[in-house]
Coordinates of C-alpha atoms in Angstrom, one line a residue:
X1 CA 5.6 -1.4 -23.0
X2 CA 8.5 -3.6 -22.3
X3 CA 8.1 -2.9 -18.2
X4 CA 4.8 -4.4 -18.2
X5 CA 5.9 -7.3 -20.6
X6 CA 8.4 -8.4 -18.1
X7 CA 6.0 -7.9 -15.0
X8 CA 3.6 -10.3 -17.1
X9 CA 6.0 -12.9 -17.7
X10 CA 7.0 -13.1 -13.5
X11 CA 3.2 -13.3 -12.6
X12 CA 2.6 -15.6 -15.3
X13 CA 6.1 -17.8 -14.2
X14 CA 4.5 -17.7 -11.0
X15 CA 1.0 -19.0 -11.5
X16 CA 2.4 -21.8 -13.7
X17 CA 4.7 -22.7 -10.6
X18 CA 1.7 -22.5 -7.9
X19 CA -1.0 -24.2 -10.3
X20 CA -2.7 -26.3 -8.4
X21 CA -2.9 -29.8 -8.2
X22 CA -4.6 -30.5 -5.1
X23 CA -8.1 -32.7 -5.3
X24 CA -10.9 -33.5 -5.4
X25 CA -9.7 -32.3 -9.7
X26 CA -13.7 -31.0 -10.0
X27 CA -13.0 -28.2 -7.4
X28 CA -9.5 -27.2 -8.4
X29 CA -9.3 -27.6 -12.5
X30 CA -12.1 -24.9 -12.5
X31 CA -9.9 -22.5 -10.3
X32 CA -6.4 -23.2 -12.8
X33 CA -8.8 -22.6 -15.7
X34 CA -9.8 -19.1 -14.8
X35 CA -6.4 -18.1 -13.8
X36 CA -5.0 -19.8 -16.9
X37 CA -6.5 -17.2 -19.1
X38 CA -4.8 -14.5 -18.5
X39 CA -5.9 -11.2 -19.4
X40 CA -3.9 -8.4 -18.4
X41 CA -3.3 -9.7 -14.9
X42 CA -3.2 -6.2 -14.2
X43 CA -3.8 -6.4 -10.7
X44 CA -0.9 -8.7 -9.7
X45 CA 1.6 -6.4 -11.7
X46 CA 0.4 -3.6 -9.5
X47 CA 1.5 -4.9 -6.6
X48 CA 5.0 -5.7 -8.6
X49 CA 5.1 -2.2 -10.2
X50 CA 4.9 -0.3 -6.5
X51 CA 7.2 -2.7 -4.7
X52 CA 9.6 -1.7 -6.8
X53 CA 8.6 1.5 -7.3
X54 CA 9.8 2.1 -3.2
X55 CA 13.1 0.0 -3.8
X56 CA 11.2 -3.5 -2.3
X57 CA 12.1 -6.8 -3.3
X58 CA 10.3 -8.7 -5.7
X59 CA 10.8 -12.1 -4.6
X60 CA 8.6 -11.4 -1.1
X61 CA 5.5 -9.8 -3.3
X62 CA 5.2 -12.3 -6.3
X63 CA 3.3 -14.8 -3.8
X64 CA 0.7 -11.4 -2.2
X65 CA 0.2 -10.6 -6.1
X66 CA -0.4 -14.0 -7.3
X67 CA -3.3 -13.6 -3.9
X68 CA -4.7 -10.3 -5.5
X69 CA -4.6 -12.3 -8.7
X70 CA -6.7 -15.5 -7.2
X71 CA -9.1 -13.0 -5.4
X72 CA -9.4 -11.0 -8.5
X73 CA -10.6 -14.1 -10.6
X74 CA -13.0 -15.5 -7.4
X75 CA -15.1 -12.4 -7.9
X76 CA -14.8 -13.2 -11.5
X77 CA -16.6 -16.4 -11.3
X78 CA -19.2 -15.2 -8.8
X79 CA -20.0 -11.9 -10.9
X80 CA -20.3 -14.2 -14.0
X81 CA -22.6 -16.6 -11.8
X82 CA -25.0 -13.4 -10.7
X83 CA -24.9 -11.8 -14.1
X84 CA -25.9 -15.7 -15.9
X85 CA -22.8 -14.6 -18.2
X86 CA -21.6 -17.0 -21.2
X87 CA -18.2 -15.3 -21.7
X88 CA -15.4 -14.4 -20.0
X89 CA -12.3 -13.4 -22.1
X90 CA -14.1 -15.0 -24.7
X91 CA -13.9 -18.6 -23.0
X92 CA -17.2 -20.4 -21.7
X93 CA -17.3 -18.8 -17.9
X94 CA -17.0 -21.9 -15.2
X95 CA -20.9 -21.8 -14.2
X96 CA -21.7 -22.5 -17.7
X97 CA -19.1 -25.2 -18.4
X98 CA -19.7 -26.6 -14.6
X99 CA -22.6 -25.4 -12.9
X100 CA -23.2 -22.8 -10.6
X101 CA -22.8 -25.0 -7.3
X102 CA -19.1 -25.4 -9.0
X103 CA -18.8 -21.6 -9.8
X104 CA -19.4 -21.4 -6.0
X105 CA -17.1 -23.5 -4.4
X106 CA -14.3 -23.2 -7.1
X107 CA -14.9 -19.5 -6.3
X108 CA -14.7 -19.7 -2.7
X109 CA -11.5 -22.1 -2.6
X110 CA -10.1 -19.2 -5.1
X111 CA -10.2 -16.9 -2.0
X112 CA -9.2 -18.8 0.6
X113 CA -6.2 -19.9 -1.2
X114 CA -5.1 -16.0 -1.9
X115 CA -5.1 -15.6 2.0
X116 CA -2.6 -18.3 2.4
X117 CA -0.1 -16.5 -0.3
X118 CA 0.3 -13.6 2.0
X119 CA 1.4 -16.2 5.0
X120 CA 5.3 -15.6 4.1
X121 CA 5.4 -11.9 4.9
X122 CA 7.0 -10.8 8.0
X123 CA 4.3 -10.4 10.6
X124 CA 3.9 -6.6 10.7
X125 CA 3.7 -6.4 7.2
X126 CA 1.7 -9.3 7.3
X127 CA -0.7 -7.9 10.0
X128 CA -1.2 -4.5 8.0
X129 CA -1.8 -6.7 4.1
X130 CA -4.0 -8.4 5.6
X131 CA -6.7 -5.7 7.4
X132 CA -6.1 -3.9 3.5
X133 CA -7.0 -6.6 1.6
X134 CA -9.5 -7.4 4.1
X135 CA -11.5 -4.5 4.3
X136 CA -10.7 -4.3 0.5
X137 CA -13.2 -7.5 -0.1
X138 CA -15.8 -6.4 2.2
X139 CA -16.0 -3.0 -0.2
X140 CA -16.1 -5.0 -3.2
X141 CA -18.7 -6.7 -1.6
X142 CA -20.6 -3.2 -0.9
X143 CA -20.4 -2.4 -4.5
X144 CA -21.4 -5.2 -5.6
X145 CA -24.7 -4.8 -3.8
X146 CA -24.6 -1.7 -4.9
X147 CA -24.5 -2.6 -8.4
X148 CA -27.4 -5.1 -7.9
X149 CA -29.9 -2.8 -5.9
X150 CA -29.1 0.1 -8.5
X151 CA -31.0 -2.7 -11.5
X152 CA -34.2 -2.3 -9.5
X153 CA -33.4 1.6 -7.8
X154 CA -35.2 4.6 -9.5
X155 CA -32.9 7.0 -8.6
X156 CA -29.4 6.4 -8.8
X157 CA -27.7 9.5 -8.5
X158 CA -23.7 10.1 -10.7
X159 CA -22.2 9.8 -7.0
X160 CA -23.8 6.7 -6.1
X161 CA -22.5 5.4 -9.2
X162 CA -19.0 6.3 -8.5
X163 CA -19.3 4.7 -5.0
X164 CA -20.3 2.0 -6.4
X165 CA -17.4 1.4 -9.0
X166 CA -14.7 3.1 -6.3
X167 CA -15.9 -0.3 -4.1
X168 CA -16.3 -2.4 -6.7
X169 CA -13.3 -1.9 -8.9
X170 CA -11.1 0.9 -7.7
X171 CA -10.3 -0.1 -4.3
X172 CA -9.1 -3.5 -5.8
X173 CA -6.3 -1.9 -8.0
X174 CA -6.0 0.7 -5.0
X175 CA -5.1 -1.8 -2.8
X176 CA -2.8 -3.3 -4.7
X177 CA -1.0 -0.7 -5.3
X178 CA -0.6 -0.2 -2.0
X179 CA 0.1 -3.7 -0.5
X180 CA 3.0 -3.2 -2.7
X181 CA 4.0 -0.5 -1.5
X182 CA 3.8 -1.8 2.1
X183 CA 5.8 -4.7 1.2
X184 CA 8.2 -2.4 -0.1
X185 CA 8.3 -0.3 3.7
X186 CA 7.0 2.6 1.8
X187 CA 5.9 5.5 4.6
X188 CA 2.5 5.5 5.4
X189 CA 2.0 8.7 3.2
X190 CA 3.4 7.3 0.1
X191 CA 1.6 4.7 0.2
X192 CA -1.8 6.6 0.7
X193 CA -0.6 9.1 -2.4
X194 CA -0.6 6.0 -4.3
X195 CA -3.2 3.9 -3.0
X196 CA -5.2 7.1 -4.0
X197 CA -3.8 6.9 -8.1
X198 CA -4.8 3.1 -8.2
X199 CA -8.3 4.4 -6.7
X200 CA -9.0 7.0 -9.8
X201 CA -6.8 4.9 -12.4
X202 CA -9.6 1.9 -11.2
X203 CA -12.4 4.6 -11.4
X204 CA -11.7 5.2 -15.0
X205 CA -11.0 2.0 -15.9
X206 CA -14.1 0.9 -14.8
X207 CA -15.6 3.4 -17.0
X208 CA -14.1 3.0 -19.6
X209 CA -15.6 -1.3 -19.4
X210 CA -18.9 0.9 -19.0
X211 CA -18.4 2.4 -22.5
X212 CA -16.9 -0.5 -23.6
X213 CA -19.8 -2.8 -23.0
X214 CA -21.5 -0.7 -25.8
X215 CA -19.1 1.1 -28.2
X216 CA -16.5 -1.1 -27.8
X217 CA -15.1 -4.0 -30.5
X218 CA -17.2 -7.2 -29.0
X219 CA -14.9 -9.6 -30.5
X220 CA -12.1 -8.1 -28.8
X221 CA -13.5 -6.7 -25.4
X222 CA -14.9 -10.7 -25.1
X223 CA -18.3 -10.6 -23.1
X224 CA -21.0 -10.0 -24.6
X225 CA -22.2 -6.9 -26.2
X226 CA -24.6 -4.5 -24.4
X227 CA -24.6 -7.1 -21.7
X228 CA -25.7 -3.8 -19.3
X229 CA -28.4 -2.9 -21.3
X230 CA -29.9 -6.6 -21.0
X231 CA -29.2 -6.7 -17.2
X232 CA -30.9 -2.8 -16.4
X233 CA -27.4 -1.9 -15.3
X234 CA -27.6 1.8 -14.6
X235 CA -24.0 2.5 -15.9
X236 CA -22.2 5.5 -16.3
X237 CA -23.5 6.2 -19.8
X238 CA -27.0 5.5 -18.6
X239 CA -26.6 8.2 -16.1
X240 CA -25.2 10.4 -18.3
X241 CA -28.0 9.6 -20.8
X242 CA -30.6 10.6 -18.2
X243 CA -29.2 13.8 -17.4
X244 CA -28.9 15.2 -21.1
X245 CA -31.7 13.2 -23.0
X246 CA -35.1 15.0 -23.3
X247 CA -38.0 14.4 -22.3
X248 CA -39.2 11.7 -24.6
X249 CA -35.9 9.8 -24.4
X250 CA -35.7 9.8 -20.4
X251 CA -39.4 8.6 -21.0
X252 CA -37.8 6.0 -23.7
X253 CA -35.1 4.8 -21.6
X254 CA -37.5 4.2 -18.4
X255 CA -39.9 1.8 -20.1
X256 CA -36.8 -0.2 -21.8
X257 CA -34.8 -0.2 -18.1
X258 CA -38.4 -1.4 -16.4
X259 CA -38.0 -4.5 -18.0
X260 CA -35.9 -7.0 -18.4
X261 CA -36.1 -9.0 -21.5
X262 CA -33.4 -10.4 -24.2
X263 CA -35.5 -8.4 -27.0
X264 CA -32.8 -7.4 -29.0
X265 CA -35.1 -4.0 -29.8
X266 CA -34.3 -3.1 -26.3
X267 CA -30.5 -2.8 -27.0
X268 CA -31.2 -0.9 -30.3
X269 CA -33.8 1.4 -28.9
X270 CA -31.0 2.1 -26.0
X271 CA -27.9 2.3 -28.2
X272 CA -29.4 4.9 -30.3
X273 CA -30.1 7.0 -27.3
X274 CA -26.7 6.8 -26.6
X275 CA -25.2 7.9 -29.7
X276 CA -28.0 11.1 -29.8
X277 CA -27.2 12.9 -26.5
X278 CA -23.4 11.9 -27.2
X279 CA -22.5 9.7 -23.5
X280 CA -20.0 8.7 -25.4
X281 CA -18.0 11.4 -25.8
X282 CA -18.9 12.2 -22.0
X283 CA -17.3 8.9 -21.1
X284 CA -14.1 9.1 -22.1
X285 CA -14.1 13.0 -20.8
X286 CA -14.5 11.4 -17.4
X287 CA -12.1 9.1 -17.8
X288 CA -8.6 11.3 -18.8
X289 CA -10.5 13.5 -15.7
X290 CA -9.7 10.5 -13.2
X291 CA -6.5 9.6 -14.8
X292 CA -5.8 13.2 -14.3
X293 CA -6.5 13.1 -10.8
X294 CA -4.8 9.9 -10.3
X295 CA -1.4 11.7 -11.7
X296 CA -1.8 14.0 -9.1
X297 CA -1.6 11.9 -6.4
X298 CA 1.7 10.4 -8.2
X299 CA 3.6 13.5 -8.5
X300 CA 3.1 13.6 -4.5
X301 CA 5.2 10.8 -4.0
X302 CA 9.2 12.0 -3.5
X303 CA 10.8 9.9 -6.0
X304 CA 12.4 10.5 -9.2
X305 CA 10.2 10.9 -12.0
X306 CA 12.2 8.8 -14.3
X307 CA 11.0 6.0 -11.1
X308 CA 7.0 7.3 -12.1
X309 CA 7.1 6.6 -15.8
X310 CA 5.9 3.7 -15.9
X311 CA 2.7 4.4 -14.1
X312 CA 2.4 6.8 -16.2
X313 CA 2.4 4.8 -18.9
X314 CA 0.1 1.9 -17.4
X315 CA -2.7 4.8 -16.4
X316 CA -2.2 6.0 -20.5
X317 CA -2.6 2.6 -21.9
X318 CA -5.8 1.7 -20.0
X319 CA -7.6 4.6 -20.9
X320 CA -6.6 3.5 -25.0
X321 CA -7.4 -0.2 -24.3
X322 CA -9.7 -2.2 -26.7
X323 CA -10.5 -5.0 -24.6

């Protein structure tokens, strides 16, 4: 996709031109070395992608993506901190390389500095991407909670689960979407229509890191494999597990989930589970059902469609990603 290639190569021209090189170097190499990896920087190009989308100029949202970017990768290092994770895009993760009182400062200073990137916008438009991405931290913050109570939780009901990843991962690319949009002096309603297709395109990507995490190719996804199993995360195909397992494999999944332990039996006993009452062929049903939904809210918006391709095309290739 040649439209994502070039949004890549701005946010990437950008973070090379804001690395930092303030000091003390022990708080601020960490933070360049997480944003240095890369990944997809899909978030960032988000906020690119709908600017544009509503005619806006690029040059006033590289600095408010490069902020989604930074606060992207603090909850990056944190998550890694509270999960004890050795990977992260298949590079050591910053706790493990520099401790976890590092991992917490370099972490912090990660999202302090994406509040001052969004310092240049006018002030109404500041004002109103500010109380979004605001707001949008204190849900990530909720799901995250979420995400820890549900390890110790008997019952975690399918819509507690999808609160929990709405708040944890789709409000992020959500907001994004729509702080672009903003920037752009979208309407409020255009923006809501699609704030609302970054909230089910996040809902199924998160999903699909659910399904991931087991069936996925570990070499290429680059965390761990079955890293939920180990931490009693009650994921999607969990869930899903529960509700079509029998009797003796509901019984079979609560022992294993009442433990925690790195006996690899645990993973194996699990996996197979898994593949029996099919979750993962549930998975990725509930996943082209979100990007569905998500399309729906794009078709709302009153712009050519030639304009919506390639959202189209970024909602299609997430749902056939391999890492």
């Amino acid at each position: 996709m040649e439209f994502l290639d070039r949004y890549q190569q701005i946010v990437a021209d950008a973070i090379t031109k804001y690395t930092f090189k303030d000091k003390p170097s022990e708080l601020y190499d960490p933070m360049n070395y997480i944003i240095s990896h890369g990944g997809k920087r899909l978030r960032p190009i988000m906020v690119l992608m709908a600017c544009d989308l509503f005619g806006g100029d690029l040059k006033q949202a590289i600095k408010p993506a490069l902020a989604i970017e930074f606060f992207h990768n603090f909850t990056l290092i944190h998550d890694d901190i509270m999960d004890e994770a050795p990977l992260r895009r298949n590079k050591p993760t910053i706790h493990t390389l520099h401790g976890i009182n590092v991992g917490i400062l370099s972490g912090d200073g990660l999202m302090l500095k994406a509040y001052k990137f969004f310092e240049d916008l006018e002030p109404e438009i500041f004002k109103a991407c500010i109380r979004i991405f605001t707001h949008t931290g204190l849900l990530l913050c909720e799901g995250q909670q979420y995400d820890i109570n549900f390890e110790t939780q008997e019952n975690v009901t399918f819509d507690d689960y999808i609160r929990m990843i709405t708040y944890k991962t789709g409000v992020l690319s959500a907001s994004s979407f729509e702080i672009g949009a903003l920037i752009a002096r979208a309407d409020f309603k255009d923006a809501k229509a699609i704030f609302n297709f970054g909230k089910h395109i996040g809902i199924a990507f998160q999903i699909m890191d659910d399904y991931l995490d087991v069936f996925g190719d570990q070499a290429q996804f680059g965390k761990k494999h079955a890293g939920d199993i180990y931490e009693n995360k009650k994921t999607v195909l969990y869930l899903l597990a529960r509700e079509h397992g029998t009797e003796e494999e509901i019984k079979e999944l609560d022992y294993w989930y009442g433990k925690k332990t790195e006996n690899i039996d645990k993973v194996y006993g699990v996996e197979k589970i898994f593949r029996r009452t099919k979750v993962d062929e549930k998975a990725l049903r509930l996943i082209e059902k979100h990007n569905e939904i998500g399309q729906s809210y794009l078709k709302k918006i009153d712009i050519p469609e030639e304009k919506k391709k390639p959202f189209i095309e970024l909602a299609n290739y997430l749902l056939r990603r391999e890492s």
